mmCIF file with all atom_site columns, C-alpha atoms in Angstrom:
data_model
loop_
_atom_site.group_PDB
_atom_site.id
_atom_site.type_symbol
_atom_site.label_atom_id
_atom_site.label_alt_id
_atom_site.label_comp_id
_atom_site.label_asym_id
_atom_site.label_entity_id
_atom_site.label_seq_id
_atom_site.pdbx_PDB_ins_code
_atom_site.Cartn_x
_atom_site.Cartn_y
_atom_site.Cartn_z
_atom_site.occupancy
_atom_site.B_iso_or_equiv
_atom_site.pdbx_formal_charge
_atom_site.auth_seq_id
_atom_site.auth_comp_id
_atom_site.auth_asym_id
_atom_site.auth_atom_id
_atom_site.pdbx_PDB_model_num
ATOM 1   C CA . GLU A 1 1   ? -60.711 -46.987 70.869 1.00 73.00 ? 1   GLU A CA 1
ATOM 2   C CA . THR A 1 2   ? -64.234 -48.281 70.274 1.00 79.00 ? 2   THR A CA 1
ATOM 3   C CA . GLY A 1 3   ? -64.229 -47.976 66.494 1.00 94.00 ? 3   GLY A CA 1
ATOM 4   C CA . VAL A 1 4   ? -66.766 -45.135 66.582 1.00 97.00 ? 4   VAL A CA 1
ATOM 5   C CA . THR A 1 5   ? -65.404 -41.643 65.906 1.00 97.00 ? 5   THR A CA 1
ATOM 6   C CA . GLN A 1 6   ? -67.286 -38.422 66.546 1.00 98.00 ? 6   GLN A CA 1
ATOM 7   C CA . THR A 1 7   ? -66.371 -34.915 65.449 1.00 97.00 ? 7   THR A CA 1
ATOM 8   C CA . PRO A 1 8   ? -66.120 -32.282 66.670 1.00 97.00 ? 8   PRO A CA 1
ATOM 9   C CA . ARG A 1 9   ? -65.393 -33.097 70.325 1.00 97.00 ? 9   ARG A CA 1
ATOM 10  C CA . HIS A 1 10  ? -66.618 -29.694 71.457 1.00 97.00 ? 10  HIS A CA 1
ATOM 11  C CA . LEU A 1 11  ? -68.970 -27.229 69.783 1.00 96.00 ? 11  LEU A CA 1
ATOM 12  C CA . VAL A 1 12  ? -70.202 -23.822 70.852 1.00 95.00 ? 12  VAL A CA 1
ATOM 13  C CA . MET A 1 13  ? -72.942 -22.289 68.769 1.00 93.00 ? 13  MET A CA 1
ATOM 14  C CA . GLY A 1 14  ? -75.399 -19.445 68.890 1.00 90.00 ? 14  GLY A CA 1
ATOM 15  C CA . MET A 1 15  ? -79.117 -20.015 68.628 1.00 88.00 ? 15  MET A CA 1
ATOM 16  C CA . THR A 1 16  ? -79.214 -18.824 65.014 1.00 87.00 ? 16  THR A CA 1
ATOM 17  C CA . ASN A 1 17  ? -76.314 -20.971 63.785 1.00 88.00 ? 17  ASN A CA 1
ATOM 18  C CA . LYS A 1 18  ? -76.464 -24.121 61.695 1.00 94.00 ? 18  LYS A CA 1
ATOM 19  C CA . LYS A 1 19  ? -73.951 -26.829 62.475 1.00 95.00 ? 19  LYS A CA 1
ATOM 20  C CA . SER A 1 20  ? -73.558 -30.563 61.969 1.00 97.00 ? 20  SER A CA 1
ATOM 21  C CA . LEU A 1 21  ? -72.246 -33.371 64.137 1.00 98.00 ? 21  LEU A CA 1
ATOM 22  C CA . LYS A 1 22  ? -70.510 -36.246 62.406 1.00 98.00 ? 22  LYS A CA 1
ATOM 23  C CA . CYS A 1 23  ? -70.169 -39.878 63.399 1.00 98.00 ? 23  CYS A CA 1
ATOM 24  C CA . GLU A 1 24  ? -68.232 -42.615 61.621 1.00 98.00 ? 24  GLU A CA 1
ATOM 25  C CA . GLN A 1 25  ? -68.009 -46.280 62.561 1.00 97.00 ? 25  GLN A CA 1
ATOM 26  C CA . HIS A 1 26  ? -65.314 -48.665 61.363 1.00 95.00 ? 26  HIS A CA 1
ATOM 27  C CA . LEU A 1 27  ? -66.916 -51.836 62.710 1.00 96.00 ? 27  LEU A CA 1
ATOM 28  C CA . GLY A 1 28  ? -69.065 -52.920 59.795 1.00 95.00 ? 28  GLY A CA 1
ATOM 29  C CA . HIS A 1 29  ? -72.199 -52.496 61.901 1.00 95.00 ? 29  HIS A CA 1
ATOM 30  C CA . ASN A 1 30  ? -75.674 -52.155 60.441 1.00 94.00 ? 30  ASN A CA 1
ATOM 31  C CA . ALA A 1 31  ? -77.307 -49.902 63.044 1.00 95.00 ? 31  ALA A CA 1
ATOM 32  C CA . MET A 1 32  ? -76.332 -46.412 64.212 1.00 96.00 ? 32  MET A CA 1
ATOM 33  C CA . TYR A 1 33  ? -77.810 -44.305 66.990 1.00 96.00 ? 33  TYR A CA 1
ATOM 34  C CA . TRP A 1 34  ? -77.891 -40.760 68.339 1.00 97.00 ? 34  TRP A CA 1
ATOM 35  C CA . TYR A 1 35  ? -78.287 -40.310 72.098 1.00 97.00 ? 35  TYR A CA 1
ATOM 36  C CA . LYS A 1 36  ? -78.513 -37.100 74.125 1.00 96.00 ? 36  LYS A CA 1
ATOM 37  C CA . GLN A 1 37  ? -76.996 -36.974 77.606 1.00 95.00 ? 37  GLN A CA 1
ATOM 38  C CA . SER A 1 38  ? -77.956 -34.030 79.803 1.00 93.00 ? 38  SER A CA 1
ATOM 39  C CA . ALA A 1 39  ? -76.771 -33.449 83.334 1.00 87.00 ? 39  ALA A CA 1
ATOM 40  C CA . LYS A 1 40  ? -78.668 -35.491 85.940 1.00 78.00 ? 40  LYS A CA 1
ATOM 41  C CA . LYS A 1 41  ? -80.909 -37.126 83.329 1.00 86.00 ? 41  LYS A CA 1
ATOM 42  C CA . PRO A 1 42  ? -80.782 -40.599 81.790 1.00 89.00 ? 42  PRO A CA 1
ATOM 43  C CA . LEU A 1 43  ? -79.505 -41.019 78.264 1.00 93.00 ? 43  LEU A CA 1
ATOM 44  C CA . GLU A 1 44  ? -82.247 -40.169 75.802 1.00 94.00 ? 44  GLU A CA 1
ATOM 45  C CA . LEU A 1 45  ? -82.472 -42.079 72.553 1.00 95.00 ? 45  LEU A CA 1
ATOM 46  C CA . MET A 1 46  ? -83.030 -39.635 69.687 1.00 96.00 ? 46  MET A CA 1
ATOM 47  C CA . PHE A 1 47  ? -82.753 -41.553 66.411 1.00 96.00 ? 47  PHE A CA 1
ATOM 48  C CA . VAL A 1 48  ? -81.849 -45.001 65.146 1.00 95.00 ? 48  VAL A CA 1
ATOM 49  C CA . TYR A 1 49  ? -80.898 -46.011 61.626 1.00 95.00 ? 49  TYR A CA 1
ATOM 50  C CA . SER A 1 50  ? -80.702 -49.600 60.475 1.00 92.00 ? 50  SER A CA 1
ATOM 51  C CA . LEU A 1 51  ? -79.242 -50.279 57.042 1.00 89.00 ? 51  LEU A CA 1
ATOM 52  C CA . GLU A 1 52  ? -79.549 -46.537 56.333 1.00 89.00 ? 52  GLU A CA 1
ATOM 53  C CA . GLU A 1 53  ? -83.271 -46.505 57.088 1.00 90.00 ? 53  GLU A CA 1
ATOM 54  C CA . ARG A 1 54  ? -84.605 -44.583 60.074 1.00 91.00 ? 54  ARG A CA 1
ATOM 55  C CA . VAL A 1 55  ? -86.281 -47.037 62.448 1.00 89.00 ? 55  VAL A CA 1
ATOM 56  C CA . GLU A 1 56  ? -86.673 -44.877 65.553 1.00 85.00 ? 56  GLU A CA 1
ATOM 57  C CA . ASN A 1 57  ? -87.530 -41.228 66.018 1.00 84.00 ? 57  ASN A CA 1
ATOM 58  C CA . ASN A 1 58  ? -88.274 -40.505 69.646 1.00 84.00 ? 58  ASN A CA 1
ATOM 59  C CA . SER A 1 59  ? -90.329 -37.308 69.389 1.00 88.00 ? 59  SER A CA 1
ATOM 60  C CA . VAL A 1 60  ? -87.252 -35.207 68.757 1.00 94.00 ? 60  VAL A CA 1
ATOM 61  C CA . PRO A 1 61  ? -87.841 -31.524 67.820 1.00 94.00 ? 61  PRO A CA 1
ATOM 62  C CA . SER A 1 62  ? -87.420 -30.736 64.136 1.00 94.00 ? 62  SER A CA 1
ATOM 63  C CA . ARG A 1 63  ? -84.455 -28.463 64.887 1.00 95.00 ? 63  ARG A CA 1
ATOM 64  C CA . PHE A 1 64  ? -82.511 -31.765 65.043 1.00 97.00 ? 64  PHE A CA 1
ATOM 65  C CA . SER A 1 65  ? -82.271 -33.422 61.640 1.00 96.00 ? 65  SER A CA 1
ATOM 66  C CA . PRO A 1 66  ? -80.444 -36.746 61.217 1.00 97.00 ? 66  PRO A CA 1
ATOM 67  C CA . GLU A 1 67  ? -78.881 -38.040 58.025 1.00 97.00 ? 67  GLU A CA 1
ATOM 68  C CA . CYS A 1 68  ? -77.441 -41.474 57.292 1.00 96.00 ? 68  CYS A CA 1
ATOM 69  C CA . PRO A 1 69  ? -75.880 -41.466 53.805 1.00 95.00 ? 69  PRO A CA 1
ATOM 70  C CA . ASN A 1 70  ? -74.397 -44.961 54.224 1.00 94.00 ? 70  ASN A CA 1
ATOM 71  C CA . SER A 1 71  ? -74.045 -47.582 56.931 1.00 91.00 ? 71  SER A CA 1
ATOM 72  C CA . SER A 1 72  ? -70.743 -46.144 58.171 1.00 96.00 ? 72  SER A CA 1
ATOM 73  C CA . HIS A 1 73  ? -71.691 -42.494 58.553 1.00 97.00 ? 73  HIS A CA 1
ATOM 74  C CA . LEU A 1 74  ? -74.293 -40.655 60.577 1.00 98.00 ? 74  LEU A CA 1
ATOM 75  C CA . PHE A 1 75  ? -74.858 -36.930 60.852 1.00 98.00 ? 75  PHE A CA 1
ATOM 76  C CA . LEU A 1 76  ? -76.950 -34.757 63.125 1.00 98.00 ? 76  LEU A CA 1
ATOM 77  C CA . HIS A 1 77  ? -77.786 -31.403 61.586 1.00 97.00 ? 77  HIS A CA 1
ATOM 78  C CA . LEU A 1 78  ? -78.552 -28.649 64.065 1.00 96.00 ? 78  LEU A CA 1
ATOM 79  C CA . HIS A 1 79  ? -80.373 -25.372 63.459 1.00 94.00 ? 79  HIS A CA 1
ATOM 80  C CA . THR A 1 80  ? -81.980 -22.709 65.640 1.00 93.00 ? 80  THR A CA 1
ATOM 81  C CA . LEU A 1 81  ? -81.179 -24.606 68.817 1.00 94.00 ? 81  LEU A CA 1
ATOM 82  C CA . GLN A 1 82  ? -82.153 -23.515 72.306 1.00 94.00 ? 82  GLN A CA 1
ATOM 83  C CA . PRO A 1 83  ? -79.884 -23.227 75.368 1.00 94.00 ? 83  PRO A CA 1
ATOM 84  C CA . GLU A 1 84  ? -81.610 -26.285 76.876 1.00 94.00 ? 84  GLU A CA 1
ATOM 85  C CA . ASP A 1 85  ? -80.234 -28.315 73.961 1.00 96.00 ? 85  ASP A CA 1
ATOM 86  C CA . SER A 1 86  ? -76.762 -27.986 75.486 1.00 96.00 ? 86  SER A CA 1
ATOM 87  C CA . ALA A 1 87  ? -75.661 -31.545 76.263 1.00 96.00 ? 87  ALA A CA 1
ATOM 88  C CA . LEU A 1 88  ? -73.286 -34.347 75.351 1.00 96.00 ? 88  LEU A CA 1
ATOM 89  C CA . TYR A 1 89  ? -74.423 -35.936 72.090 1.00 98.00 ? 89  TYR A CA 1
ATOM 90  C CA . LEU A 1 90  ? -73.356 -39.526 71.752 1.00 97.00 ? 90  LEU A CA 1
ATOM 91  C CA . CYS A 1 91  ? -73.271 -41.651 68.654 1.00 98.00 ? 91  CYS A CA 1
ATOM 92  C CA . ALA A 1 92  ? -73.336 -45.427 68.919 1.00 97.00 ? 92  ALA A CA 1
ATOM 93  C CA . SER A 1 93  ? -73.489 -48.456 66.659 1.00 96.00 ? 93  SER A CA 1
ATOM 94  C CA . SER A 1 94  ? -74.466 -52.101 66.927 1.00 95.00 ? 94  SER A CA 1
ATOM 95  C CA . GLN A 1 95  ? -74.129 -55.060 64.603 1.00 93.00 ? 95  GLN A CA 1
ATOM 96  C CA . ASP A 1 96  ? -77.893 -55.444 64.337 1.00 88.00 ? 96  ASP A CA 1
ATOM 97  C CA . GLY A 1 97  ? -80.876 -54.961 66.657 1.00 83.00 ? 97  GLY A CA 1
ATOM 98  C CA . LEU A 1 98  ? -80.270 -55.171 70.374 1.00 83.00 ? 98  LEU A CA 1
ATOM 99  C CA . GLY A 1 99  ? -82.881 -57.073 72.305 1.00 75.00 ? 99  GLY A CA 1
ATOM 100 C CA . THR A 1 100 ? -83.386 -60.463 70.720 1.00 73.00 ? 100 THR A CA 1
ATOM 101 C CA . SER A 1 101 ? -79.896 -60.455 69.233 1.00 78.00 ? 101 SER A CA 1
ATOM 102 C CA . ASN A 1 102 ? -78.256 -59.796 72.620 1.00 79.00 ? 102 ASN A CA 1
ATOM 103 C CA . GLU A 1 103 ? -76.178 -57.130 70.953 1.00 88.00 ? 103 GLU A CA 1
ATOM 104 C CA . LYS A 1 104 ? -74.311 -54.337 72.665 1.00 94.00 ? 104 LYS A CA 1
ATOM 105 C CA . LEU A 1 105 ? -73.718 -50.722 71.792 1.00 96.00 ? 105 LEU A CA 1
ATOM 106 C CA . PHE A 1 106 ? -70.360 -49.258 70.854 1.00 96.00 ? 106 PHE A CA 1
ATOM 107 C CA . PHE A 1 107 ? -70.204 -45.542 71.682 1.00 97.00 ? 107 PHE A CA 1
ATOM 108 C CA . GLY A 1 108 ? -68.131 -42.687 70.377 1.00 97.00 ? 108 GLY A CA 1
ATOM 109 C CA . SER A 1 109 ? -66.586 -40.156 72.763 1.00 97.00 ? 109 SER A CA 1
ATOM 110 C CA . GLY A 1 110 ? -69.363 -37.666 72.129 1.00 97.00 ? 110 GLY A CA 1
ATOM 111 C CA . THR A 1 111 ? -69.692 -34.031 71.123 1.00 97.00 ? 111 THR A CA 1
ATOM 112 C CA . GLN A 1 112 ? -70.084 -31.617 74.019 1.00 97.00 ? 112 GLN A CA 1
ATOM 113 C CA . LEU A 1 113 ? -72.476 -28.997 72.675 1.00 96.00 ? 113 LEU A CA 1
ATOM 114 C CA . SER A 1 114 ? -73.021 -25.583 74.238 1.00 96.00 ? 114 SER A CA 1
ATOM 115 C CA . VAL A 1 115 ? -75.777 -23.355 72.870 1.00 95.00 ? 115 VAL A CA 1
ATOM 116 C CA . LEU A 1 116 ? -75.438 -19.694 73.812 1.00 92.00 ? 116 LEU A CA 1
ATOM 117 C CA . SER B 2 1   ? -89.218 -45.022 89.051 1.00 35.00 ? 1   SER B CA 1
ATOM 118 C CA . GLN B 2 2   ? -87.749 -45.193 85.576 1.00 42.00 ? 2   GLN B CA 1
ATOM 119 C CA . GLN B 2 3   ? -86.762 -48.280 83.627 1.00 57.00 ? 3   GLN B CA 1
ATOM 120 C CA . GLY B 2 4   ? -83.157 -49.100 84.484 1.00 65.00 ? 4   GLY B CA 1
ATOM 121 C CA . GLU B 2 5   ? -82.791 -47.020 87.641 1.00 77.00 ? 5   GLU B CA 1
ATOM 122 C CA . GLU B 2 6   ? -79.528 -47.370 89.566 1.00 81.00 ? 6   GLU B CA 1
ATOM 123 C CA . ASP B 2 7   ? -78.967 -47.209 93.271 1.00 83.00 ? 7   ASP B CA 1
ATOM 124 C CA . PRO B 2 8   ? -77.076 -45.594 94.938 1.00 89.00 ? 8   PRO B CA 1
ATOM 125 C CA . GLN B 2 9   ? -76.658 -42.387 92.932 1.00 90.00 ? 9   GLN B CA 1
ATOM 126 C CA . ALA B 2 10  ? -73.130 -41.980 94.278 1.00 93.00 ? 10  ALA B CA 1
ATOM 127 C CA . LEU B 2 11  ? -70.707 -44.301 96.053 1.00 95.00 ? 11  LEU B CA 1
ATOM 128 C CA . SER B 2 12  ? -67.300 -43.482 97.526 1.00 96.00 ? 12  SER B CA 1
ATOM 129 C CA . ILE B 2 13  ? -64.961 -46.267 98.654 1.00 96.00 ? 13  ILE B CA 1
ATOM 130 C CA . GLN B 2 14  ? -61.286 -46.927 99.349 1.00 97.00 ? 14  GLN B CA 1
ATOM 131 C CA . GLU B 2 15  ? -59.032 -48.774 96.939 1.00 97.00 ? 15  GLU B CA 1
ATOM 132 C CA . GLY B 2 16  ? -59.193 -52.506 97.541 1.00 97.00 ? 16  GLY B CA 1
ATOM 133 C CA . GLU B 2 17  ? -62.783 -52.475 98.774 1.00 97.00 ? 17  GLU B CA 1
ATOM 134 C CA . ASN B 2 18  ? -65.704 -53.976 96.866 1.00 98.00 ? 18  ASN B CA 1
ATOM 135 C CA . ALA B 2 19  ? -68.342 -51.803 95.222 1.00 97.00 ? 19  ALA B CA 1
ATOM 136 C CA . THR B 2 20  ? -71.935 -52.897 94.712 1.00 96.00 ? 20  THR B CA 1
ATOM 137 C CA . MET B 2 21  ? -74.418 -51.066 92.533 1.00 96.00 ? 21  MET B CA 1
ATOM 138 C CA . ASN B 2 22  ? -78.051 -51.994 92.032 1.00 95.00 ? 22  ASN B CA 1
ATOM 139 C CA . CYS B 2 23  ? -80.476 -51.530 89.179 1.00 94.00 ? 23  CYS B CA 1
ATOM 140 C CA . SER B 2 24  ? -84.244 -51.886 89.009 1.00 94.00 ? 24  SER B CA 1
ATOM 141 C CA . TYR B 2 25  ? -86.391 -52.003 85.909 1.00 93.00 ? 25  TYR B CA 1
ATOM 142 C CA . LYS B 2 26  ? -90.052 -52.282 85.034 1.00 91.00 ? 26  LYS B CA 1
ATOM 143 C CA . THR B 2 27  ? -90.739 -54.275 81.882 1.00 89.00 ? 27  THR B CA 1
ATOM 144 C CA . SER B 2 28  ? -89.950 -57.798 80.719 1.00 91.00 ? 28  SER B CA 1
ATOM 145 C CA . ILE B 2 29  ? -86.520 -57.948 79.167 1.00 92.00 ? 29  ILE B CA 1
ATOM 146 C CA . ASN B 2 30  ? -84.395 -60.090 76.863 1.00 92.00 ? 30  ASN B CA 1
ATOM 147 C CA . ASN B 2 31  ? -81.183 -58.937 78.474 1.00 93.00 ? 31  ASN B CA 1
ATOM 148 C CA . LEU B 2 32  ? -79.667 -56.382 80.832 1.00 95.00 ? 32  LEU B CA 1
ATOM 149 C CA . GLN B 2 33  ? -76.389 -54.662 80.203 1.00 96.00 ? 33  GLN B CA 1
ATOM 150 C CA . TRP B 2 34  ? -73.962 -52.640 82.302 1.00 97.00 ? 34  TRP B CA 1
ATOM 151 C CA . TYR B 2 35  ? -71.902 -49.798 80.876 1.00 97.00 ? 35  TYR B CA 1
ATOM 152 C CA . ARG B 2 36  ? -69.194 -47.592 82.273 1.00 97.00 ? 36  ARG B CA 1
ATOM 153 C CA . GLN B 2 37  ? -68.543 -43.934 81.453 1.00 96.00 ? 37  GLN B CA 1
ATOM 154 C CA . ASN B 2 38  ? -65.530 -41.863 82.339 1.00 95.00 ? 38  ASN B CA 1
ATOM 155 C CA . SER B 2 39  ? -66.246 -38.170 82.761 1.00 90.00 ? 39  SER B CA 1
ATOM 156 C CA . GLY B 2 40  ? -67.070 -36.455 79.466 1.00 85.00 ? 40  GLY B CA 1
ATOM 157 C CA . ARG B 2 41  ? -66.494 -39.597 77.419 1.00 90.00 ? 41  ARG B CA 1
ATOM 158 C CA . GLY B 2 42  ? -68.629 -42.217 75.725 1.00 93.00 ? 42  GLY B CA 1
ATOM 159 C CA . LEU B 2 43  ? -70.012 -45.306 77.381 1.00 96.00 ? 43  LEU B CA 1
ATOM 160 C CA . VAL B 2 44  ? -68.139 -48.582 77.295 1.00 97.00 ? 44  VAL B CA 1
ATOM 161 C CA . HIS B 2 45  ? -69.927 -51.913 77.476 1.00 97.00 ? 45  HIS B CA 1
ATOM 162 C CA . LEU B 2 46  ? -68.933 -54.049 80.453 1.00 97.00 ? 46  LEU B CA 1
ATOM 163 C CA . ILE B 2 47  ? -71.157 -57.093 80.573 1.00 97.00 ? 47  ILE B CA 1
ATOM 164 C CA . LEU B 2 48  ? -74.465 -58.465 79.285 1.00 96.00 ? 48  LEU B CA 1
ATOM 165 C CA . ILE B 2 49  ? -76.659 -60.917 81.163 1.00 96.00 ? 49  ILE B CA 1
ATOM 166 C CA . ARG B 2 50  ? -79.541 -62.686 79.462 1.00 95.00 ? 50  ARG B CA 1
ATOM 167 C CA . SER B 2 51  ? -82.935 -62.989 81.074 1.00 94.00 ? 51  SER B CA 1
ATOM 168 C CA . ASN B 2 52  ? -82.478 -66.758 81.590 1.00 95.00 ? 52  ASN B CA 1
ATOM 169 C CA . GLU B 2 53  ? -79.171 -66.266 83.418 1.00 97.00 ? 53  GLU B CA 1
ATOM 170 C CA . ARG B 2 54  ? -78.865 -65.550 87.129 1.00 98.00 ? 54  ARG B CA 1
ATOM 171 C CA . GLU B 2 55  ? -75.198 -64.681 87.482 1.00 98.00 ? 55  GLU B CA 1
ATOM 172 C CA . LYS B 2 56  ? -72.306 -63.829 85.253 1.00 98.00 ? 56  LYS B CA 1
ATOM 173 C CA . HIS B 2 57  ? -68.633 -63.063 85.847 1.00 97.00 ? 57  HIS B CA 1
ATOM 174 C CA . SER B 2 58  ? -66.051 -61.131 83.871 1.00 96.00 ? 58  SER B CA 1
ATOM 175 C CA . GLY B 2 59  ? -62.708 -60.523 85.538 1.00 97.00 ? 59  GLY B CA 1
ATOM 176 C CA . ARG B 2 60  ? -63.387 -58.483 88.687 1.00 98.00 ? 60  ARG B CA 1
ATOM 177 C CA . LEU B 2 61  ? -67.029 -57.935 87.702 1.00 98.00 ? 61  LEU B CA 1
ATOM 178 C CA . ARG B 2 62  ? -69.922 -60.029 88.941 1.00 98.00 ? 62  ARG B CA 1
ATOM 179 C CA . VAL B 2 63  ? -73.463 -59.369 87.757 1.00 98.00 ? 63  VAL B CA 1
ATOM 180 C CA . THR B 2 64  ? -76.621 -60.928 89.131 1.00 98.00 ? 64  THR B CA 1
ATOM 181 C CA . LEU B 2 65  ? -80.110 -60.788 87.708 1.00 98.00 ? 65  LEU B CA 1
ATOM 182 C CA . ASP B 2 66  ? -83.389 -61.497 89.482 1.00 97.00 ? 66  ASP B CA 1
ATOM 183 C CA . THR B 2 67  ? -86.192 -61.303 86.939 1.00 96.00 ? 67  THR B CA 1
ATOM 184 C CA . SER B 2 68  ? -88.859 -61.969 89.586 1.00 96.00 ? 68  SER B CA 1
ATOM 185 C CA . LYS B 2 69  ? -87.810 -58.768 91.369 1.00 96.00 ? 69  LYS B CA 1
ATOM 186 C CA . LYS B 2 70  ? -86.841 -56.998 88.151 1.00 95.00 ? 70  LYS B CA 1
ATOM 187 C CA . SER B 2 71  ? -83.469 -56.106 89.597 1.00 96.00 ? 71  SER B CA 1
ATOM 188 C CA . SER B 2 72  ? -79.770 -56.567 88.939 1.00 96.00 ? 72  SER B CA 1
ATOM 189 C CA . SER B 2 73  ? -76.584 -55.862 90.810 1.00 97.00 ? 73  SER B CA 1
ATOM 190 C CA . LEU B 2 74  ? -73.041 -55.140 89.662 1.00 97.00 ? 74  LEU B CA 1
ATOM 191 C CA . LEU B 2 75  ? -70.210 -56.032 92.012 1.00 98.00 ? 75  LEU B CA 1
ATOM 192 C CA . ILE B 2 76  ? -66.689 -54.772 91.392 1.00 98.00 ? 76  ILE B CA 1
ATOM 193 C CA . THR B 2 77  ? -64.194 -56.587 93.576 1.00 98.00 ? 77  THR B CA 1
ATOM 194 C CA . ALA B 2 78  ? -60.811 -55.283 94.767 1.00 98.00 ? 78  ALA B CA 1
ATOM 195 C CA . SER B 2 79  ? -61.543 -51.825 93.372 1.00 97.00 ? 79  SER B CA 1
ATOM 196 C CA . ARG B 2 80  ? -58.839 -49.598 91.913 1.00 97.00 ? 80  ARG B CA 1
ATOM 197 C CA . ALA B 2 81  ? -58.615 -45.828 91.492 1.00 97.00 ? 81  ALA B CA 1
ATOM 198 C CA . ALA B 2 82  ? -58.985 -46.427 87.739 1.00 96.00 ? 82  ALA B CA 1
ATOM 199 C CA . ASP B 2 83  ? -62.487 -47.841 88.372 1.00 98.00 ? 83  ASP B CA 1
ATOM 200 C CA . THR B 2 84  ? -63.657 -44.308 89.193 1.00 98.00 ? 84  THR B CA 1
ATOM 201 C CA . ALA B 2 85  ? -66.460 -43.658 86.685 1.00 97.00 ? 85  ALA B CA 1
ATOM 202 C CA . SER B 2 86  ? -70.219 -43.626 86.274 1.00 96.00 ? 86  SER B CA 1
ATOM 203 C CA . TYR B 2 87  ? -71.903 -46.979 85.854 1.00 96.00 ? 87  TYR B CA 1
ATOM 204 C CA . PHE B 2 88  ? -75.199 -47.452 84.011 1.00 96.00 ? 88  PHE B CA 1
ATOM 205 C CA . CYS B 2 89  ? -77.520 -50.360 83.589 1.00 95.00 ? 89  CYS B CA 1
ATOM 206 C CA . ALA B 2 90  ? -79.482 -50.614 80.375 1.00 95.00 ? 90  ALA B CA 1
ATOM 207 C CA . THR B 2 91  ? -82.437 -52.763 79.476 1.00 93.00 ? 91  THR B CA 1
ATOM 208 C CA . ASP B 2 92  ? -84.264 -53.607 76.319 1.00 90.00 ? 92  ASP B CA 1
ATOM 209 C CA . ASP B 2 93  ? -88.015 -54.209 76.328 1.00 83.00 ? 93  ASP B CA 1
ATOM 210 C CA . SER B 2 94  ? -88.945 -57.678 75.140 1.00 80.00 ? 94  SER B CA 1
ATOM 211 C CA . GLY B 2 95  ? -92.308 -56.375 73.981 1.00 81.00 ? 95  GLY B CA 1
ATOM 212 C CA . GLY B 2 96  ? -91.018 -53.229 72.360 1.00 81.00 ? 96  GLY B CA 1
ATOM 213 C CA . SER B 2 97  ? -88.513 -51.920 69.830 1.00 83.00 ? 97  SER B CA 1
ATOM 214 C CA . ASN B 2 98  ? -85.533 -54.108 68.997 1.00 84.00 ? 98  ASN B CA 1
ATOM 215 C CA . TYR B 2 99  ? -83.341 -51.024 68.823 1.00 88.00 ? 99  TYR B CA 1
ATOM 216 C CA . LYS B 2 100 ? -84.096 -49.304 72.096 1.00 89.00 ? 100 LYS B CA 1
ATOM 217 C CA . LEU B 2 101 ? -82.002 -49.619 75.235 1.00 91.00 ? 101 LEU B CA 1
ATOM 218 C CA . THR B 2 102 ? -83.254 -47.650 78.214 1.00 91.00 ? 102 THR B CA 1
ATOM 219 C CA . PHE B 2 103 ? -80.551 -46.353 80.513 1.00 93.00 ? 103 PHE B CA 1
ATOM 220 C CA . GLY B 2 104 ? -80.792 -45.287 84.116 1.00 89.00 ? 104 GLY B CA 1
ATOM 221 C CA . LYS B 2 105 ? -79.266 -42.143 85.579 1.00 89.00 ? 105 LYS B CA 1
ATOM 222 C CA . GLY B 2 106 ? -76.207 -44.054 86.720 1.00 92.00 ? 106 GLY B CA 1
ATOM 223 C CA . THR B 2 107 ? -74.131 -44.555 89.843 1.00 94.00 ? 107 THR B CA 1
ATOM 224 C CA . LEU B 2 108 ? -71.076 -42.346 90.231 1.00 95.00 ? 108 LEU B CA 1
ATOM 225 C CA . LEU B 2 109 ? -68.345 -44.472 91.785 1.00 97.00 ? 109 LEU B CA 1
ATOM 226 C CA . THR B 2 110 ? -65.317 -42.804 93.326 1.00 97.00 ? 110 THR B CA 1
ATOM 227 C CA . VAL B 2 111 ? -62.436 -45.032 94.388 1.00 97.00 ? 111 VAL B CA 1
ATOM 228 C CA . ASN B 2 112 ? -60.008 -43.203 96.649 1.00 96.00 ? 112 ASN B CA 1
ATOM 229 C CA . PRO B 2 113 ? -56.345 -44.259 96.532 1.00 92.00 ? 113 PRO B CA 1
#
């Protein structure tokens, strides 16, 4: 296990539903991430939180709403999604920033989301 | 091409053979990382090589980095069926965000028993 837990593992929702994805890390890390992985496309960074403050928001539609109540938990609230939002949503954490710190990402197993 | 683009897209080999995957990137970097992903699961970090390093080893893995060509290779020696997975390179951008790793589309490696 990587120390990053995501729930649920699978989620099927209609376009009018509201649901939330949950991520919890037990590593004492300061940064948490949401990535989207669609078939045949590279991983797309969605949001980054460092010490509970959002530091990256990569032009993600407002139907995705992140929440980081503390440094161990990260949520992704979903509402009025589109079928093209179906993907594997991955949560990750790192001790601190990545580049100059030579840090690595620890990923959860992901939530496979299907929007009908 | 995109930052962190792997080549080939798919590779099929027999158990015991070596597997080589390549990665190209565009910007200046602090480090380059390789990750592995089993189908439908999260990514697992394999190895990190810093921009001032040329080669690094970890068990059956050997990574090289050529910053003049902006390319890296991952060699898996004496492959096993359990090595079947997708492999991704990821780069930071030394002039950009400290929290952004850019991943390629990956190489799907199949090791046949």
